[in-house]
Coordinates of C-alpha atoms in Angstrom, one line a residue:
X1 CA 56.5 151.7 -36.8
X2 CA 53.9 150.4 -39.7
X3 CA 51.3 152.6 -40.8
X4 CA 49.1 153.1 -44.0
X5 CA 48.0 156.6 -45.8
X6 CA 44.5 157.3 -46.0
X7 CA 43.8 157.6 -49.7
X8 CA 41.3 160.0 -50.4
X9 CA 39.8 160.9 -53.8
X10 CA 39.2 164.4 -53.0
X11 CA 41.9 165.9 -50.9
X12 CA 41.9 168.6 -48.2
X13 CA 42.9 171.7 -49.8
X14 CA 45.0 173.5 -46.5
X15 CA 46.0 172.5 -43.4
X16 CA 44.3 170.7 -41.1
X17 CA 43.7 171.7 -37.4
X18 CA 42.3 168.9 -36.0
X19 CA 41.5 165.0 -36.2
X20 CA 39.4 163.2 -33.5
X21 CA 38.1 159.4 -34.0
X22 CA 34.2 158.9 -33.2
X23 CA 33.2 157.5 -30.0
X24 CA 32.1 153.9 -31.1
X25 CA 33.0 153.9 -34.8
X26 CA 35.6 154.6 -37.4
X27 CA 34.9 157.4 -38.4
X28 CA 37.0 160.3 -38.7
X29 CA 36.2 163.7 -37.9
X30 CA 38.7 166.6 -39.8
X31 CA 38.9 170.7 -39.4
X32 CA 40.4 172.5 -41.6
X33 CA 41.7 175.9 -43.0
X34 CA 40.2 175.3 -45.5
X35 CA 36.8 175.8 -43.4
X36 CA 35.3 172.7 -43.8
X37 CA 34.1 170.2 -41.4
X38 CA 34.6 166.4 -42.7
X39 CA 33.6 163.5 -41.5
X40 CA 35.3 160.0 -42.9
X41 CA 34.8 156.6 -43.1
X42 CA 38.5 154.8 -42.5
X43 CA 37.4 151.6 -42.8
X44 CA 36.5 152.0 -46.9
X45 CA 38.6 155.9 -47.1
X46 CA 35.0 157.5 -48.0
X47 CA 34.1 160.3 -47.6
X48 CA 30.9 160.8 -45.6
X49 CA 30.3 164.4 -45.3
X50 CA 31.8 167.4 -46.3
X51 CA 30.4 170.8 -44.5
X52 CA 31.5 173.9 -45.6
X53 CA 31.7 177.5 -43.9
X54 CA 32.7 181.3 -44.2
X55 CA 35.6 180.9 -42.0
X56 CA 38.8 178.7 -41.2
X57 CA 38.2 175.8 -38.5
X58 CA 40.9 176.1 -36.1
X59 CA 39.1 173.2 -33.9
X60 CA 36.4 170.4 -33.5
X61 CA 35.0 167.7 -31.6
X62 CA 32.3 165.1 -31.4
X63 CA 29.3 165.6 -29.2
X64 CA 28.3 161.6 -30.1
X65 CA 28.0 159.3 -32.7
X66 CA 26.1 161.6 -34.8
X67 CA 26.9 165.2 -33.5
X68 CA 29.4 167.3 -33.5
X69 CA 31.2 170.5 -32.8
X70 CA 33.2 173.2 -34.5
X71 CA 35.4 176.4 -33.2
X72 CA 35.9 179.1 -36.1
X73 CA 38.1 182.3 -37.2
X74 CA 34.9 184.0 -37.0
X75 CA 34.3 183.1 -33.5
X76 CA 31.0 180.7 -33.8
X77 CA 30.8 177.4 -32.3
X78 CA 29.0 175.9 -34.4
X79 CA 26.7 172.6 -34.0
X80 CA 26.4 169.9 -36.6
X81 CA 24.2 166.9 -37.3
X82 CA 26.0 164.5 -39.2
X83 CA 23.2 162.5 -40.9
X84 CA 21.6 165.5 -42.4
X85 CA 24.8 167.4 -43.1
X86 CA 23.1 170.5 -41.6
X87 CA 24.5 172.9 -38.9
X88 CA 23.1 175.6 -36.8
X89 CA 25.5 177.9 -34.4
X90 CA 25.3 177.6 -30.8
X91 CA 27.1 181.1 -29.9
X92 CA 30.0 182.8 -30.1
X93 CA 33.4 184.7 -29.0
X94 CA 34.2 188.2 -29.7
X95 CA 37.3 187.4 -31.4
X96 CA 38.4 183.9 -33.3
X97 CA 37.5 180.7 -31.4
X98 CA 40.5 178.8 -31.2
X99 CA 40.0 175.5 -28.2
X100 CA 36.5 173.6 -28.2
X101 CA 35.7 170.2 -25.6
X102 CA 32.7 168.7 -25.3
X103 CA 31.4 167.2 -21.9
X104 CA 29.3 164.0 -21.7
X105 CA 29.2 164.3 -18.1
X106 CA 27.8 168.2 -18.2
X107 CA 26.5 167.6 -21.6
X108 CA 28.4 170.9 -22.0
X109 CA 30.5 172.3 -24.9
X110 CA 33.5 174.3 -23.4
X111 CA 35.2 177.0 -25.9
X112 CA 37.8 179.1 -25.4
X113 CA 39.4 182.4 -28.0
X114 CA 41.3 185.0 -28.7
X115 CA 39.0 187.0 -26.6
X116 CA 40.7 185.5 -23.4
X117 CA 37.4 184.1 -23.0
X118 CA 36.5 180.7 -21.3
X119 CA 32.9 179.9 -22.0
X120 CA 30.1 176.7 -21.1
X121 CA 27.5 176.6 -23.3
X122 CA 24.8 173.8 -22.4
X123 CA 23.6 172.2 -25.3
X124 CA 20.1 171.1 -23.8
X125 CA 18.9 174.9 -23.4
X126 CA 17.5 177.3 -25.9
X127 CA 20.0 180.4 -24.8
X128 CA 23.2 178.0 -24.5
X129 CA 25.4 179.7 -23.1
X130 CA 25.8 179.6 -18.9
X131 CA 29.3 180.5 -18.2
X132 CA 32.0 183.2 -19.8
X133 CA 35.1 184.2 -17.7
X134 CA 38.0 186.7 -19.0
X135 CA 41.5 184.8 -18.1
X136 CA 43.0 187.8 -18.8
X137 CA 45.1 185.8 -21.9
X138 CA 45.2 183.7 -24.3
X139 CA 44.8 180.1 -24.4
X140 CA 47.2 177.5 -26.1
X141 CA 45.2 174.8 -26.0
X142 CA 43.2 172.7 -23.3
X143 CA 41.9 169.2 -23.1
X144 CA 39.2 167.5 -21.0
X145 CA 38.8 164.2 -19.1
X146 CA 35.7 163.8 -17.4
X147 CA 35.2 166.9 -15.0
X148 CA 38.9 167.6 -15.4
X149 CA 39.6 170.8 -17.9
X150 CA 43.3 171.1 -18.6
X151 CA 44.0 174.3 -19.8
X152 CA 47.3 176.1 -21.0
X153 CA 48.0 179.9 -20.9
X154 CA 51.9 181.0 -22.0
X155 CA 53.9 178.9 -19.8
X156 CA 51.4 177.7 -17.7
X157 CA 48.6 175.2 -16.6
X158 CA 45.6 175.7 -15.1
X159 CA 42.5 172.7 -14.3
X160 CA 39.3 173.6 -13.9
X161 CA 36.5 171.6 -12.2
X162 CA 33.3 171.8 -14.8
X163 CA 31.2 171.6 -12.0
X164 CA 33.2 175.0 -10.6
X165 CA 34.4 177.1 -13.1
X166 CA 35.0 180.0 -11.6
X167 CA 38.6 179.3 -10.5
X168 CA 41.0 176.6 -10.8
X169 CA 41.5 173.6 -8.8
X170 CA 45.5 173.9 -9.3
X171 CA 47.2 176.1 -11.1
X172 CA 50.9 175.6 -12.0
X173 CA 52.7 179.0 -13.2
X174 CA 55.7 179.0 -15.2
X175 CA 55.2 174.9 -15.2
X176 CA 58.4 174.6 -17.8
X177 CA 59.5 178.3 -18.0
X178 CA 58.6 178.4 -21.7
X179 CA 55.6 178.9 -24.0
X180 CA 53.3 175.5 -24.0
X181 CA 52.5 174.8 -27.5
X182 CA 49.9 171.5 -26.5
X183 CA 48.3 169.8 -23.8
X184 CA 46.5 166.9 -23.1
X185 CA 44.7 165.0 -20.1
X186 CA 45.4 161.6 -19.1
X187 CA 42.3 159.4 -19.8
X188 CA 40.4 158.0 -17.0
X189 CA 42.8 159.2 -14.6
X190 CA 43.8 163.0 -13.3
X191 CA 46.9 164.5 -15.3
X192 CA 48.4 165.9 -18.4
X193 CA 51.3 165.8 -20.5
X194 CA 52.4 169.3 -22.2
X195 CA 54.5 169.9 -25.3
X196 CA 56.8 172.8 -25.5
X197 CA 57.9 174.7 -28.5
X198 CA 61.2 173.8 -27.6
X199 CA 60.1 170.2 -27.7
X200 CA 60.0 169.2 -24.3
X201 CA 57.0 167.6 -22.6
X202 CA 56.1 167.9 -19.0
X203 CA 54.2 164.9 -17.5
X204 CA 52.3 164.7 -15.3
X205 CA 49.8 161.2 -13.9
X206 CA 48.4 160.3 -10.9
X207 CA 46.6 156.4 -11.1
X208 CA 44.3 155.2 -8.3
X209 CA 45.6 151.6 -8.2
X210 CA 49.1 153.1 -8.0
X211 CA 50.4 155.6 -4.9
X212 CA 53.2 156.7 -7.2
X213 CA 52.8 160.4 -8.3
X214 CA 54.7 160.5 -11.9
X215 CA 55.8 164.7 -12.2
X216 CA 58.7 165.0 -14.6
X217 CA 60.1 166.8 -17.8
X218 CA 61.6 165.1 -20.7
X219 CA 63.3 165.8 -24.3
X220 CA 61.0 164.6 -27.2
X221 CA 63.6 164.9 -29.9
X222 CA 64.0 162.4 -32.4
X223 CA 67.3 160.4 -33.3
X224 CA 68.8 161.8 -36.4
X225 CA 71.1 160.0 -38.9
X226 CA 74.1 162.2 -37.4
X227 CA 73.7 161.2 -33.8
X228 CA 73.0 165.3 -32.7
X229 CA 69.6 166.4 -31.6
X230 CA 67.7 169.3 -32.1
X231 CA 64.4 171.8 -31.2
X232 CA 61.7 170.9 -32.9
X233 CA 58.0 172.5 -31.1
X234 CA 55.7 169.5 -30.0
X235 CA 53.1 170.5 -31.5
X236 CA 50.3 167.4 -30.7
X237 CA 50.4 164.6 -27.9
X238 CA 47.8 161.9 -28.0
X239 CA 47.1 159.3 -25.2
X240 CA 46.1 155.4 -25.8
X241 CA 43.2 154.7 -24.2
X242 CA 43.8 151.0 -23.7
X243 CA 47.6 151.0 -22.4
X244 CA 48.0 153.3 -19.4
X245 CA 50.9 155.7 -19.6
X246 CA 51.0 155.4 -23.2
X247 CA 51.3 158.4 -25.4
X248 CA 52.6 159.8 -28.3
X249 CA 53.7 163.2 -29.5
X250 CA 53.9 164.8 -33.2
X251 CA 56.7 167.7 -33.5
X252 CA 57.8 170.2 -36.1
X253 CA 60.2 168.3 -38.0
X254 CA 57.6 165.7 -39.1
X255 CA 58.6 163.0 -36.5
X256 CA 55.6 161.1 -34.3
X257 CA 57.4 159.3 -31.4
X258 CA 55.7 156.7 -28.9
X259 CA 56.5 157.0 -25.4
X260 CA 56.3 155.0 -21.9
X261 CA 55.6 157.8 -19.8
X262 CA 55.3 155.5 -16.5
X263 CA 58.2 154.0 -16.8
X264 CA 60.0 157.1 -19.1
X265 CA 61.2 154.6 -22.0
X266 CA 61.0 155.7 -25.8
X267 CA 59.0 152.9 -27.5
X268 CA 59.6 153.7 -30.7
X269 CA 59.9 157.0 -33.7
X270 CA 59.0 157.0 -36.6
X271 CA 56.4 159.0 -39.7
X272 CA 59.9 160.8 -40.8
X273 CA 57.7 163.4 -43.1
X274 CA 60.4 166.2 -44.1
X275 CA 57.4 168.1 -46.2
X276 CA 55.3 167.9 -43.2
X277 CA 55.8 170.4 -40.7
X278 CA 52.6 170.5 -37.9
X279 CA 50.9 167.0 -36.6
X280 CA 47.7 166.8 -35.2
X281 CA 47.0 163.0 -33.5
X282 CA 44.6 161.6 -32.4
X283 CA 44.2 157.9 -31.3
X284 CA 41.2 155.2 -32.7

């Protein structure tokens, strides 16, 4: 697999928790522990805005082209206008804000924390926030496609309906009989792939052109030079958009493999980064 680093003159001072690519540009949007939000050009590697805060960013998203969103240690969600540079916070959790999903559908931002909290906030009202529910535990991590919210708790997987939050349309308990490190929904279509701390993935995709309901579990170890495999957490998975049933996972060993999940092929490994020890991905 080719690739090329991003060469930036100023670089990010801790670990960073989360990448996403803009809607209709290249730009790319970076949280950090380091708690600052940054917003890059790829195209030239400049930097376009840097936004600090008072507290780590464990999380972000875009609402648009020029908006986006931020989950904190401190527990704000906070809202950001990237032309000005300026920010304002939309509410909060009682505890650190860990997962954050914006909906173009709901023109919601979803949030979840350490509180056990799963909150709505509706960014076209003055008191944002319209939903809060206690899951009674942590979340890992959760994803949205369209009305579809894809979350993990432990070992399981819950999806929510946005337009019904108050319980989940499916619930799978115990999914993979370990702790869920990621997950991710399938784009444009209703599913998710999870990644395991002791890297396995559990995928699951239903298509509309296609009857054929894909449910199965699979290793997601690299090859190493001595033939053996070993655990390694997965701790990202990232659709493409444009080639249905293709994803790609980022482990704990500094590996990023591409996968055929609809016809459960390895496509290719590669990004060996010994030093490197937690991906987040995110395709442009």
């Amino acid at each position: 697999m080719d690739g090329s680093c991003l060469k930036f003159n100023k670089p990010i001072e801790d670990a960073i928790s989360r990448i996403r690519f803009a809607p209709q540009s290249n730009n790319l949007l970076i949280s950090s522990w380091d708690s600052s939000l940054r917003l890059y050009d790829v195209d030239c590697s400049l930097l376009r805005l840097e936004a600090p805060s008072e507290a780590a960013l464990l999380d972000c998203c875009f609402g648009h082209e020029s908006v986006a969103f931020s989950a904190g240690s401190d527990g704000l969600i906070r809202r950001y206008d990237l032309h000005s540079g300026t920010f304002d916070t939309v509410g909060n959790h009682d505890d650190t804000a860990t997962c954050i999903q914006y909906s173009n559908e709901k023109c919601e931002v979803i949030s979840a924390g350490l509180d056990k909290k799963l909150m709505s906030w509706d960014m076209r009202r003055a008191n944002a926030l319209i939903f809060s529910r206690n899951l009674d535990a942590e979340v890992e991590s959760m994803s949205l496609s369209g009305f579809n919210l894809t979350v993990a708790i432990g070992s399981s997987i819950n999806t929510y309906d946005l337009r019904n939050l108050d319980s989940p349309v499916q619930s799978n308990e115990s999914c993979i009989g370990v702790q869920i490190r990621c997950v991710f929904s399938v784009p444009y279509s209703t599913g998710y792939a999870a990644g395991t701390v002791d890297g396995r993935v559990k995928l699951e995709m239903s298509y509309p052109s296609n009857s054929n309901h894909i449910d199965y579990v699979f290793r997601c170890h690299p090859k190493s030079k001595d033939g053996r495999y070993y655990l390694a957490s997965v701790n990202d998975i990232a659709f493409n958009p444009l080639i249905a049933g293709a994803l790609v996972t980022g482990d704990n060993e500094g590996y990023v493999i591409a996968w055929d999940g609809k016809n459960r092929k390895r496509l290719f490994e590669g990004m060996d980064v010994p030093c490197c020890r937690y991906f987040v991905l995110d395709f442009e």
